[in-house]
CSV table of C-alpha atoms and ligand atoms in Angstrom, one decimal:
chain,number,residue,atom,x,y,z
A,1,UNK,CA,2.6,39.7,-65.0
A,2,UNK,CA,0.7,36.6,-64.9
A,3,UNK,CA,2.2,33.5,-63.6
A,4,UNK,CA,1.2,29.9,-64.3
A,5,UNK,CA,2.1,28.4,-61.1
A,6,UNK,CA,1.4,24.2,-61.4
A,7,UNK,CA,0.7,22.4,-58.4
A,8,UNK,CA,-0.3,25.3,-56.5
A,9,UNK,CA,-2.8,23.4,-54.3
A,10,UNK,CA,0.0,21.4,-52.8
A,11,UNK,CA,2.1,22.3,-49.4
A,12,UNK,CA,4.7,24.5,-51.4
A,13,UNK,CA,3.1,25.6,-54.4
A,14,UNK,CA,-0.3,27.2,-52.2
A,15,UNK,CA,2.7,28.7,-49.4
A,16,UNK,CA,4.4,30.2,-52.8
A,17,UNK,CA,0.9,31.6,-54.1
A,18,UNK,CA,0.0,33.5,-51.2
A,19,UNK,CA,3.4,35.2,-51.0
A,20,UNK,CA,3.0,36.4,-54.8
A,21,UNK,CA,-0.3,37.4,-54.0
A,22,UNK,CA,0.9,39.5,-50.7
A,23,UNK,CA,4.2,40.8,-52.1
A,24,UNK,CA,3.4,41.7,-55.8
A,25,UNK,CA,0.4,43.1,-56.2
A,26,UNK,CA,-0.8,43.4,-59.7
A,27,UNK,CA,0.6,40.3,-60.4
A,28,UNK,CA,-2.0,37.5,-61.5
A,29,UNK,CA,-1.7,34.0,-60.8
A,30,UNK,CA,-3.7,31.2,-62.3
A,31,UNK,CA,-3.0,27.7,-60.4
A,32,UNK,CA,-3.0,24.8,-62.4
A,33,UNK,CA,-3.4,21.1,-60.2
A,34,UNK,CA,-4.6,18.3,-60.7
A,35,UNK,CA,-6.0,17.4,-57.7
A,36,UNK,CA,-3.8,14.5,-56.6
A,37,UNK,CA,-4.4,12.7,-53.5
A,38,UNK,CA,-1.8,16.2,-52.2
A,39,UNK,CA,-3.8,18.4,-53.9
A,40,UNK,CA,-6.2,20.5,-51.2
A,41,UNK,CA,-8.0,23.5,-52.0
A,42,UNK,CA,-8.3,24.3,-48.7
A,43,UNK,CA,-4.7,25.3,-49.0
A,44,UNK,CA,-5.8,28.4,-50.8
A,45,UNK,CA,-9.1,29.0,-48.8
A,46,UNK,CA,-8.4,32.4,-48.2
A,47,UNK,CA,-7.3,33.5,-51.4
A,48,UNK,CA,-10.1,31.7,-53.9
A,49,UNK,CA,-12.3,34.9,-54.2
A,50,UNK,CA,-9.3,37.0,-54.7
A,51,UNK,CA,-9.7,38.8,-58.0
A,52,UNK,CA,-5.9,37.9,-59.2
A,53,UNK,CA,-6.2,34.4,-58.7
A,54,UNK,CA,-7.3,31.5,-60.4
A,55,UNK,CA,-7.6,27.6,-60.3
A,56,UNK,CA,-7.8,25.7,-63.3
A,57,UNK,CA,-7.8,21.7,-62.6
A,58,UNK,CA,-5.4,19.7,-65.0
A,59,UNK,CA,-2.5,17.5,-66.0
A,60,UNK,CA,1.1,19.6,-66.5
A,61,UNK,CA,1.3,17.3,-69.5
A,62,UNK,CA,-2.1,18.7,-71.0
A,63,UNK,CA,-0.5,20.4,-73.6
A,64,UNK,CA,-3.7,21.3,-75.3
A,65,UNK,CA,-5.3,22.3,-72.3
A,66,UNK,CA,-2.3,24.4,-71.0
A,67,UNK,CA,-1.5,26.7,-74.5
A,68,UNK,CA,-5.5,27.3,-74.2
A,69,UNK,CA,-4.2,29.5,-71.2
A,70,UNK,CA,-2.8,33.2,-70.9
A,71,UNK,CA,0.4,33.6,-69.0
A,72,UNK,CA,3.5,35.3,-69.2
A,73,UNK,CA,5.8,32.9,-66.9
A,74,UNK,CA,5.7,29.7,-65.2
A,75,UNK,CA,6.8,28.2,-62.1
A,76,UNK,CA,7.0,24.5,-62.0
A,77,UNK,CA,5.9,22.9,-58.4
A,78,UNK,CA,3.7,20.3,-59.6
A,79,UNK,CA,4.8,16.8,-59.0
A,80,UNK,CA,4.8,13.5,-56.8
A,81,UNK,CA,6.4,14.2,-54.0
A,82,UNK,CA,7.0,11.6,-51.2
A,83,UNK,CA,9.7,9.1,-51.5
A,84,UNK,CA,8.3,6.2,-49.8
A,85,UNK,CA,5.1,6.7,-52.2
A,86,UNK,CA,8.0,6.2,-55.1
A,87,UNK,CA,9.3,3.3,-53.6
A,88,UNK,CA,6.0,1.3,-53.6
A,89,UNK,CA,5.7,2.2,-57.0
A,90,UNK,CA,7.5,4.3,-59.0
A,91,UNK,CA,5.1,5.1,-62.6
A,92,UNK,CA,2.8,8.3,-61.1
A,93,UNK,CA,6.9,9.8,-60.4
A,94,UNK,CA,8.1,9.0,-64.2
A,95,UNK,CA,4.6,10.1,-65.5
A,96,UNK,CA,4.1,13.5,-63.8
A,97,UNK,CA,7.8,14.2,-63.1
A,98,UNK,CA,9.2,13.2,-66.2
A,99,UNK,CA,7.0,13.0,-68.9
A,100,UNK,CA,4.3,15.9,-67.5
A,101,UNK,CA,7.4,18.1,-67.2
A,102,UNK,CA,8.2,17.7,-70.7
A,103,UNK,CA,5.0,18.3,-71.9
A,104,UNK,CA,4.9,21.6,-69.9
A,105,UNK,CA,8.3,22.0,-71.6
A,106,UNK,CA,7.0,21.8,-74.9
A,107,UNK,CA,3.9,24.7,-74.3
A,108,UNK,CA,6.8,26.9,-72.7
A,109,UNK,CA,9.5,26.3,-75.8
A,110,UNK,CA,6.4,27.6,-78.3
A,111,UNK,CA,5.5,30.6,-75.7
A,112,UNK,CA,9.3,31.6,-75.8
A,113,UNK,CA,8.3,32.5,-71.8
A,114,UNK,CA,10.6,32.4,-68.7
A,115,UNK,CA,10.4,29.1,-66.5
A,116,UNK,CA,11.5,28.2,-63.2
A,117,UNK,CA,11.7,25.0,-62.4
A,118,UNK,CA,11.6,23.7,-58.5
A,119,UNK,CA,14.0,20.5,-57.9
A,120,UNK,CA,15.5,18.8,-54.8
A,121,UNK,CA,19.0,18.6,-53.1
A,122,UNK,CA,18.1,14.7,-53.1
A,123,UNK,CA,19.0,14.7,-57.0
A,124,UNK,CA,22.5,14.7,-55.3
A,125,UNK,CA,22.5,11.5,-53.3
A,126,UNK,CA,24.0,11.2,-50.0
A,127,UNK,CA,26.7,12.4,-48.2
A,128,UNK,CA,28.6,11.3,-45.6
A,129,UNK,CA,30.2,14.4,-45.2
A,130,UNK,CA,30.9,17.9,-47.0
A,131,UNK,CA,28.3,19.6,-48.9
A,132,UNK,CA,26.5,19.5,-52.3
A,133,UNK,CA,27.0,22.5,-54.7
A,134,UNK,CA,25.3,23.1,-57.4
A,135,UNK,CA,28.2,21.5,-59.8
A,136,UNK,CA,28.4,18.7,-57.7
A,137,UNK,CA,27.0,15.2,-59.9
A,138,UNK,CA,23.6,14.0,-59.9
A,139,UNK,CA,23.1,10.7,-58.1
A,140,UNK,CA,20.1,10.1,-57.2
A,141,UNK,CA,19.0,6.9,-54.9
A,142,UNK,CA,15.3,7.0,-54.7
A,143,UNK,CA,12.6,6.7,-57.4
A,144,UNK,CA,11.0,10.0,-56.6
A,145,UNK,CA,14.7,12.0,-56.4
A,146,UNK,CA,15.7,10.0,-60.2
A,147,UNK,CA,12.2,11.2,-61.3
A,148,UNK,CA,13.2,14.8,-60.3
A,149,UNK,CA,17.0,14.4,-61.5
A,150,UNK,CA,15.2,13.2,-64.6
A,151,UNK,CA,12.7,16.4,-65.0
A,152,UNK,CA,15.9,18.5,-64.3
A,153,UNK,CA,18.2,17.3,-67.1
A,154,UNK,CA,15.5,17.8,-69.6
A,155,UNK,CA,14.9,21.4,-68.3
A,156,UNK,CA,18.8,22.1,-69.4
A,157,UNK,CA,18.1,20.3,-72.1
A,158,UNK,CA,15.7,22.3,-73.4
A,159,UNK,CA,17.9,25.5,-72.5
A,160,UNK,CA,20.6,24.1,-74.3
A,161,UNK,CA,18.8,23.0,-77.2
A,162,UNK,CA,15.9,26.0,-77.5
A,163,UNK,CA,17.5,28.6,-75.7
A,164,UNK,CA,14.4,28.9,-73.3
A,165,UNK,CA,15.2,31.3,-70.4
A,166,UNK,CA,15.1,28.3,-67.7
A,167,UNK,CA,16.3,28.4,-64.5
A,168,UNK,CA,16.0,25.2,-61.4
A,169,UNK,CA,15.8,25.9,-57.8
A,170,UNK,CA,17.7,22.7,-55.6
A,171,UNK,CA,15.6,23.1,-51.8
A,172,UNK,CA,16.1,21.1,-48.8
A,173,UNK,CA,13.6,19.7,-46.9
A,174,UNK,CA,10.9,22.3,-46.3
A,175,UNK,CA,8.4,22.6,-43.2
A,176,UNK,CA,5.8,25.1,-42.8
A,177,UNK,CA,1.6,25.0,-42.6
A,178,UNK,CA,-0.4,23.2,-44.7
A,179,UNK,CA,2.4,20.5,-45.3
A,180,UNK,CA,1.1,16.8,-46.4
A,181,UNK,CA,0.9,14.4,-43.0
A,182,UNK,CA,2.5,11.9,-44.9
A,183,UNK,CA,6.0,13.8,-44.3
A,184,UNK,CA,7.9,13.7,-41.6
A,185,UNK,CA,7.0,17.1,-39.9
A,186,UNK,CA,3.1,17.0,-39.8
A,187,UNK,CA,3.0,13.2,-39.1
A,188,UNK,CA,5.2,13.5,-36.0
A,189,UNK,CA,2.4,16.6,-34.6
A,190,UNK,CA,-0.7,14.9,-35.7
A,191,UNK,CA,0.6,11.4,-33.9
A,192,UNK,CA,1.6,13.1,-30.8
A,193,UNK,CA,-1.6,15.1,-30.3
A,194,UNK,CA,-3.9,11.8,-31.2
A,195,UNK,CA,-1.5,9.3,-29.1
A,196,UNK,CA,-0.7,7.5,-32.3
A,197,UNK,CA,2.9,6.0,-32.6
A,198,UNK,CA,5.8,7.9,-34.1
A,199,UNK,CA,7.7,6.0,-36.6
A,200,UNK,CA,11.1,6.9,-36.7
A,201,UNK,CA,13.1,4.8,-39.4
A,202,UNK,CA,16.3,2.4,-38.9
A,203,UNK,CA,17.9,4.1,-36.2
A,204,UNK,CA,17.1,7.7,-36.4
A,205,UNK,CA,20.3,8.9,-37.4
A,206,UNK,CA,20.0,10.2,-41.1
A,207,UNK,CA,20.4,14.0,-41.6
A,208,UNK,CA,17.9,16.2,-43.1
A,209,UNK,CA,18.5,20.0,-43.7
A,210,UNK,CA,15.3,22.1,-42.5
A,211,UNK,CA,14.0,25.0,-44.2
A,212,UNK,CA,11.1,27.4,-43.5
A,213,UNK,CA,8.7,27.3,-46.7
A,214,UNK,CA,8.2,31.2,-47.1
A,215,UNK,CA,12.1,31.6,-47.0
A,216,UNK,CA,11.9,28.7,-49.9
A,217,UNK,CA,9.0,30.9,-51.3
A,218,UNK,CA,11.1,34.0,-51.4
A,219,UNK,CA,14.0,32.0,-52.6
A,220,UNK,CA,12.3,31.5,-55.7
A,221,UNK,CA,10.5,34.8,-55.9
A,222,UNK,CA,14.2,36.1,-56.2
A,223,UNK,CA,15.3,33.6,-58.5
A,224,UNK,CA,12.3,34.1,-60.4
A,225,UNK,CA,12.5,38.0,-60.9
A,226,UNK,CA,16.3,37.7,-61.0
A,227,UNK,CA,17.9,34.3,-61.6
A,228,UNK,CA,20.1,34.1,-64.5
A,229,UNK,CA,18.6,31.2,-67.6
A,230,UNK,CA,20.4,28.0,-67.5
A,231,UNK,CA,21.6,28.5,-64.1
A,232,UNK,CA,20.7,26.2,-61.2
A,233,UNK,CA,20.5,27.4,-57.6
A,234,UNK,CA,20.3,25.4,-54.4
A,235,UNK,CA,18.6,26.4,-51.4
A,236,UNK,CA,19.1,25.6,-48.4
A,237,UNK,CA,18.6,26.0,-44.3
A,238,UNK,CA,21.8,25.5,-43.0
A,239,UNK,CA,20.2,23.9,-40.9
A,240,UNK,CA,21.0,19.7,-40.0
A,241,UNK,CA,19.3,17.4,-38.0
A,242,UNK,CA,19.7,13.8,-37.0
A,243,UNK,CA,16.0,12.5,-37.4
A,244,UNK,CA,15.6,11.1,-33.8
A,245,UNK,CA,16.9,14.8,-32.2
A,246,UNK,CA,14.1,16.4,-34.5
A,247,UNK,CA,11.3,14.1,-33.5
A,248,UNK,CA,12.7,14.6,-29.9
A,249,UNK,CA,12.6,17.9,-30.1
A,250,UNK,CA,9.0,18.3,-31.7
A,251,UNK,CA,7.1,15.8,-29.3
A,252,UNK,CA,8.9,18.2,-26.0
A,253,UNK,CA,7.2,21.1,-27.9
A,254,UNK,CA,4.1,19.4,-28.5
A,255,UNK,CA,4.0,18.0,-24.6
A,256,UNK,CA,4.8,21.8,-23.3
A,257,UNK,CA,2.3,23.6,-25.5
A,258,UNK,CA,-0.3,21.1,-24.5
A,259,UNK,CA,0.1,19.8,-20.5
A,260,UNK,CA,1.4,16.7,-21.3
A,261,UNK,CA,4.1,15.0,-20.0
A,262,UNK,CA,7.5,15.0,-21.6
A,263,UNK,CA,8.4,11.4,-21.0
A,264,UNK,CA,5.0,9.8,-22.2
A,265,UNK,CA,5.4,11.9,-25.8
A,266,UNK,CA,8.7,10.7,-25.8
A,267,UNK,CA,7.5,7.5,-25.4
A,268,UNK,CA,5.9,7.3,-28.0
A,269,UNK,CA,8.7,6.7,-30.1
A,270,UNK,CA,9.2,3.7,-32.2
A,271,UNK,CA,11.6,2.5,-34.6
A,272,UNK,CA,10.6,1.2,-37.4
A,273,UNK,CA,12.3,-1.1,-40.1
A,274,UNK,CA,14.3,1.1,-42.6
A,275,UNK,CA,13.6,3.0,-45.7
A,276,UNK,CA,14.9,0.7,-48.4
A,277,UNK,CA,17.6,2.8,-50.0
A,278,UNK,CA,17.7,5.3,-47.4
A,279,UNK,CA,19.8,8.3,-48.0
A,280,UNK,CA,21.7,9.4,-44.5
A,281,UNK,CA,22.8,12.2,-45.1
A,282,UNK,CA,21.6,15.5,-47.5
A,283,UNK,CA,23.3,18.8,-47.2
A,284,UNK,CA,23.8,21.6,-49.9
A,285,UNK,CA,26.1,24.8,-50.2
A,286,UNK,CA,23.8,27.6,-50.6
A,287,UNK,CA,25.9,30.4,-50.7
A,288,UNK,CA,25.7,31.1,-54.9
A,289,UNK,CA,22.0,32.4,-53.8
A,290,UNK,CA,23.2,34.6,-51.3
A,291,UNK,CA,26.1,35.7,-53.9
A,292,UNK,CA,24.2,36.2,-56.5
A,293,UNK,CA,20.4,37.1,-55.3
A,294,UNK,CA,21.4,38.3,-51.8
A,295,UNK,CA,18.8,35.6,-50.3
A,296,UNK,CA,19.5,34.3,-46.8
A,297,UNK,CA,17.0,32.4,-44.6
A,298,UNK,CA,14.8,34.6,-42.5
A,299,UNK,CA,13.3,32.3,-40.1
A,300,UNK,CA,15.8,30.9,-36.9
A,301,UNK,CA,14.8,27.2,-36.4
A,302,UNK,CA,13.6,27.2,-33.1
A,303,UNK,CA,11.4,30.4,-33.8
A,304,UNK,CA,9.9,28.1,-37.0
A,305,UNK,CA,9.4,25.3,-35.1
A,306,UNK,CA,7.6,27.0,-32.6
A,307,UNK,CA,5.2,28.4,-34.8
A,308,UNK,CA,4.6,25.4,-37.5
A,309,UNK,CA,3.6,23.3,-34.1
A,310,UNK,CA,1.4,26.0,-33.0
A,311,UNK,CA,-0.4,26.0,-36.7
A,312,UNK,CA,-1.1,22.2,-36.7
A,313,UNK,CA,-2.3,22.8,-33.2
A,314,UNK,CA,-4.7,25.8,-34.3
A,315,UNK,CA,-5.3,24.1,-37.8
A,316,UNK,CA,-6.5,20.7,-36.2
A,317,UNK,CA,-9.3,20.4,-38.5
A,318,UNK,CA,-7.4,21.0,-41.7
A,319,UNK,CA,-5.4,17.8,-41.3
A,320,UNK,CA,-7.9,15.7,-39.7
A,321,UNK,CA,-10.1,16.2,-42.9
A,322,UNK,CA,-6.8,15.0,-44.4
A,323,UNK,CA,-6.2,12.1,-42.5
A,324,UNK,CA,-10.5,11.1,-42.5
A,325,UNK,CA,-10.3,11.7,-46.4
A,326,UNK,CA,-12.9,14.5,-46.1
A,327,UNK,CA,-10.6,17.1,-47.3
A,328,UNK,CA,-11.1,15.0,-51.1
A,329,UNK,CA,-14.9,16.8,-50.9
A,330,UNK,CA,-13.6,20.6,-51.1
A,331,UNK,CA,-13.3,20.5,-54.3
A,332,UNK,CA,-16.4,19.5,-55.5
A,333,UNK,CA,-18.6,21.8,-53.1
A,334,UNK,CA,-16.6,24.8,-53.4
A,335,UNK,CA,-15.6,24.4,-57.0
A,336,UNK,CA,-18.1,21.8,-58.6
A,337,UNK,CA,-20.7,24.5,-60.0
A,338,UNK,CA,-18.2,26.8,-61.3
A,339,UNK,CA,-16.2,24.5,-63.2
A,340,UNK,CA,-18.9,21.7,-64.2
B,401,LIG,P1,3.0,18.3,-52.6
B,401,LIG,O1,3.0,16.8,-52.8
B,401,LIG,O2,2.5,18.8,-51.3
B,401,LIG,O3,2.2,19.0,-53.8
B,401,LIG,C1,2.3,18.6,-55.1
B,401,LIG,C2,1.2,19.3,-55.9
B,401,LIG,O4,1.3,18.9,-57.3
B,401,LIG,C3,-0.2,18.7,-55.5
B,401,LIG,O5,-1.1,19.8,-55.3
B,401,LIG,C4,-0.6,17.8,-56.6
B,401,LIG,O6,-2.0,17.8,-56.8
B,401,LIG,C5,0.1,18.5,-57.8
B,401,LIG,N1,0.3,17.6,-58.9
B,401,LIG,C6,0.8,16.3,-58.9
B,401,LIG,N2,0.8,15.8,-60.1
B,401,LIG,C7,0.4,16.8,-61.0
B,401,LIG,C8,0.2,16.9,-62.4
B,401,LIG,N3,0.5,15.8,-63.2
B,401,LIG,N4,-0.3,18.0,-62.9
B,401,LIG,C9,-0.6,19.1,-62.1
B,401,LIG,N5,-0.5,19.0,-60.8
B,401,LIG,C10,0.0,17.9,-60.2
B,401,LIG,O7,4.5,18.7,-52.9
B,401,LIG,P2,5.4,19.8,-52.2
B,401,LIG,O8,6.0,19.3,-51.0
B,401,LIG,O9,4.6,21.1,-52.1
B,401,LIG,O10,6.5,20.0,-53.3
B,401,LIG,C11,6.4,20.9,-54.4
B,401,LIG,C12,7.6,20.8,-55.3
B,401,LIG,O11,8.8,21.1,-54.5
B,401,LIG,C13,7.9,19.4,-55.9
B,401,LIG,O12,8.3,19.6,-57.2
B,401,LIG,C14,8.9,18.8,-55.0
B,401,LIG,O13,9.7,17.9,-55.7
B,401,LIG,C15,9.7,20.1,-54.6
B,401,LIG,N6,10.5,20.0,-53.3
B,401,LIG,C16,9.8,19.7,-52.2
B,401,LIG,C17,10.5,19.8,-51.0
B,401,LIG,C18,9.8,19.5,-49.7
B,401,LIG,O14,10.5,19.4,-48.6
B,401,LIG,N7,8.5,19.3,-49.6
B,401,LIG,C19,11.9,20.1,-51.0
B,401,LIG,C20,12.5,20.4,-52.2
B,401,LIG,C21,11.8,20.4,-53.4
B,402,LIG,P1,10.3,12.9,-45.4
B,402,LIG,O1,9.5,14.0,-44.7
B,402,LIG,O2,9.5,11.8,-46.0
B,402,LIG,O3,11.2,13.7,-46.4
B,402,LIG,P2,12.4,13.1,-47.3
B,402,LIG,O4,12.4,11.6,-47.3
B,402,LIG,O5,12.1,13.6,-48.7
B,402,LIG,O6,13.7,13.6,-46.7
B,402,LIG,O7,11.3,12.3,-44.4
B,402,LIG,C1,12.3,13.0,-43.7
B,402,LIG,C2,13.2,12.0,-42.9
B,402,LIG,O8,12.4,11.4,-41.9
B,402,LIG,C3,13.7,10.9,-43.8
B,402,LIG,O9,15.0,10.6,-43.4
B,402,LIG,C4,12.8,9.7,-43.5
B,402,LIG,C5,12.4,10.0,-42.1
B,402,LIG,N1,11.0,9.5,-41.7
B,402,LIG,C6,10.8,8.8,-40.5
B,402,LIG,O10,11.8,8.4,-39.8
B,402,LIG,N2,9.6,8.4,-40.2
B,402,LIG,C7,8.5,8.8,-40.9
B,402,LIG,O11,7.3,8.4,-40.6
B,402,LIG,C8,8.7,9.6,-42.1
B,402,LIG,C9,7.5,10.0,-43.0
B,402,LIG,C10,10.0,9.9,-42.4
């Protein structure tokens, strides 16, 4: 089996490869990115000399560089991902989201292969209450979530229309090593540990569902292997927050693991003017998954927590070669002679 993962280098995508890599051997994996500012290599450090695995740099909407490749499936990870990105302008989001999608779209309807596409629960919108299911209707209220909304109707559209054995994955918000600090998660650790301010937006108290990324990995290692076409599946945590308790609850951990006080991490809280658009609420019904695929999340929160704070704090030097830029020169060392 070889699987054309796209946007592999990112936080997801790289968690997703190594957990093919680990659980199916034999399988063969060829990573195709295009190196956005979230691309990192370094992601995949450990895996680059591994025999089933391959990078090849390029656009998902390359379709001549994409049929030049062998593969027998795809999974679909590549995109823009941060919302606030999408609000200061919104044309990387249609471009790669929309339009690359299609393009991919086009290379899988000719290969007649099996492709699973990885969406959002913010296509939904918001919530005040109750939960998204996967026939619930589409609103989305961001840029980047229409973008995705956008990539997902053409997905169907293509199953509809060309009968090509598609299947898309609704996750809530993910956390986990090797996650972007632009996102909430990372940003809060990195901050705390350099004394930095934590920006916490309007007053704190939109709700995020929090996921482990391997049990989003296996999620679609299950779906993948066993989802049925045309079907889409959310995935989910179970797991809400109100903002402000989870960046309360991740400065305590970051004070205990490293001597410093409580009050002056908490203290370095700081409200910030509002999202524009900000959706308060996300929560999805996950339980056609469990139904269907028997999938469940592994990881308890506190136990996940516990362990992605200890990562950033062993893994220092991955993100401050992110935050310095550095991380940008990987790339060219590791991969420059190869690839020309
Ligand atoms: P990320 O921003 O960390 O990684 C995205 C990757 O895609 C990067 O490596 C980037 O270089 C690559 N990429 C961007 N444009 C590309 C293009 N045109 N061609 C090829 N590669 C391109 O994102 P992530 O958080 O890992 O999210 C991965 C996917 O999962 C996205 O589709 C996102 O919408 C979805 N998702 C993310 C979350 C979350 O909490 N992070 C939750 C649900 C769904
Ligand atoms: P984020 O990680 O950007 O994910 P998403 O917007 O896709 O849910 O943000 C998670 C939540 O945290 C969201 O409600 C916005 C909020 N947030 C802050 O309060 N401060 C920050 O610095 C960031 C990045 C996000």
């Amino acid at each position: 089996m070889k699987i054309l993962v796209t946007g592999g280098a990112g936080f997801i995508g790289s968690n997703f490869i190594r957990h093919i890599l680990s659980a199916h051997p034999g399988y063969r994996i060829i990573n195709l990115d295009k190196l956005t500012y979230a691309g990192n290599l370094e992601n995949l450090s450990d895996v680059e000399n591994n025999p089933d695995y391959r990078f090849v740099k390029g656009d998902i909407g390359d379709r001549g560089l994409i049929e030049g490749i062998e593969f027998d499936a795809v999974v679909n990870f590549a995109a823009e991902s941060h919302v606030d990105r999408s609000i200061i302008d919104a044309s990387p989001f249609l471009q790669t989201n929309v339009v690359g999608t299609q393009g991919l779209l086009e290379v899988v309807r000719k290969r007649n292969c099996r492709f699973v596409h990885i969406s959002t629960d913010e296509v939904y919108g918001s919530t005040p209450d109750g939960l998204f299911a996967e026939d619930s209707p589409v609103m989305p209220n961001s840029p980047y979530a229409a973008s995705k909304a956008s990539s997902d109707l053409l997905v169907r559209a293509y199953h509809e229309t060309y009968g090509i054995e598609a299947i898309i994955t609704r996750c809530s918000n993910n956390y986990g090593p090797f996650q972007f600090p632009e996102k909430l998660i990372p940003l809060v650790i990195a901050n705390a540990l350099e004394g930095r301010p934590v920006p916490v937006y309007g007053d704190g108290r939109n709700v995020r569902d929090w996921i482990h990324v391997l049990d989003h990995c296996k999620a679609v290692d299950l779906v993948f292997h066993r989802g049925r076409p045309g079907e889409v599946y959310n995935i989910g945590g179970n797991n809400e927050w109100l903002n402000i308790d989870l960046v309360r609850l991740l400065l305590s951990t970051v004070a205990r693991r490293t001597g410093k006080t409580e009050t002056g991490a908490l203290g370095l809280i700081t409200f910030v003017e509002d999202r524009a658009g900000h959706d308060r609420r996300y929560a999805i019904d996950a339980s056609k998954i469990g139904r269907e695929l028997g999938w469940r999340p592994e990881t308890g929160f506190e136990e996940g927590m516990e362990k992605t704070v200890e990562w950033y704090l062993a893994n220092r030097e991955w993100w401050a070669r992110i935050i310095s830029g550095q991380y940008r020169e990987y790339y060219k060392v590791q991969y420059g002679q190869r690839l020309g």
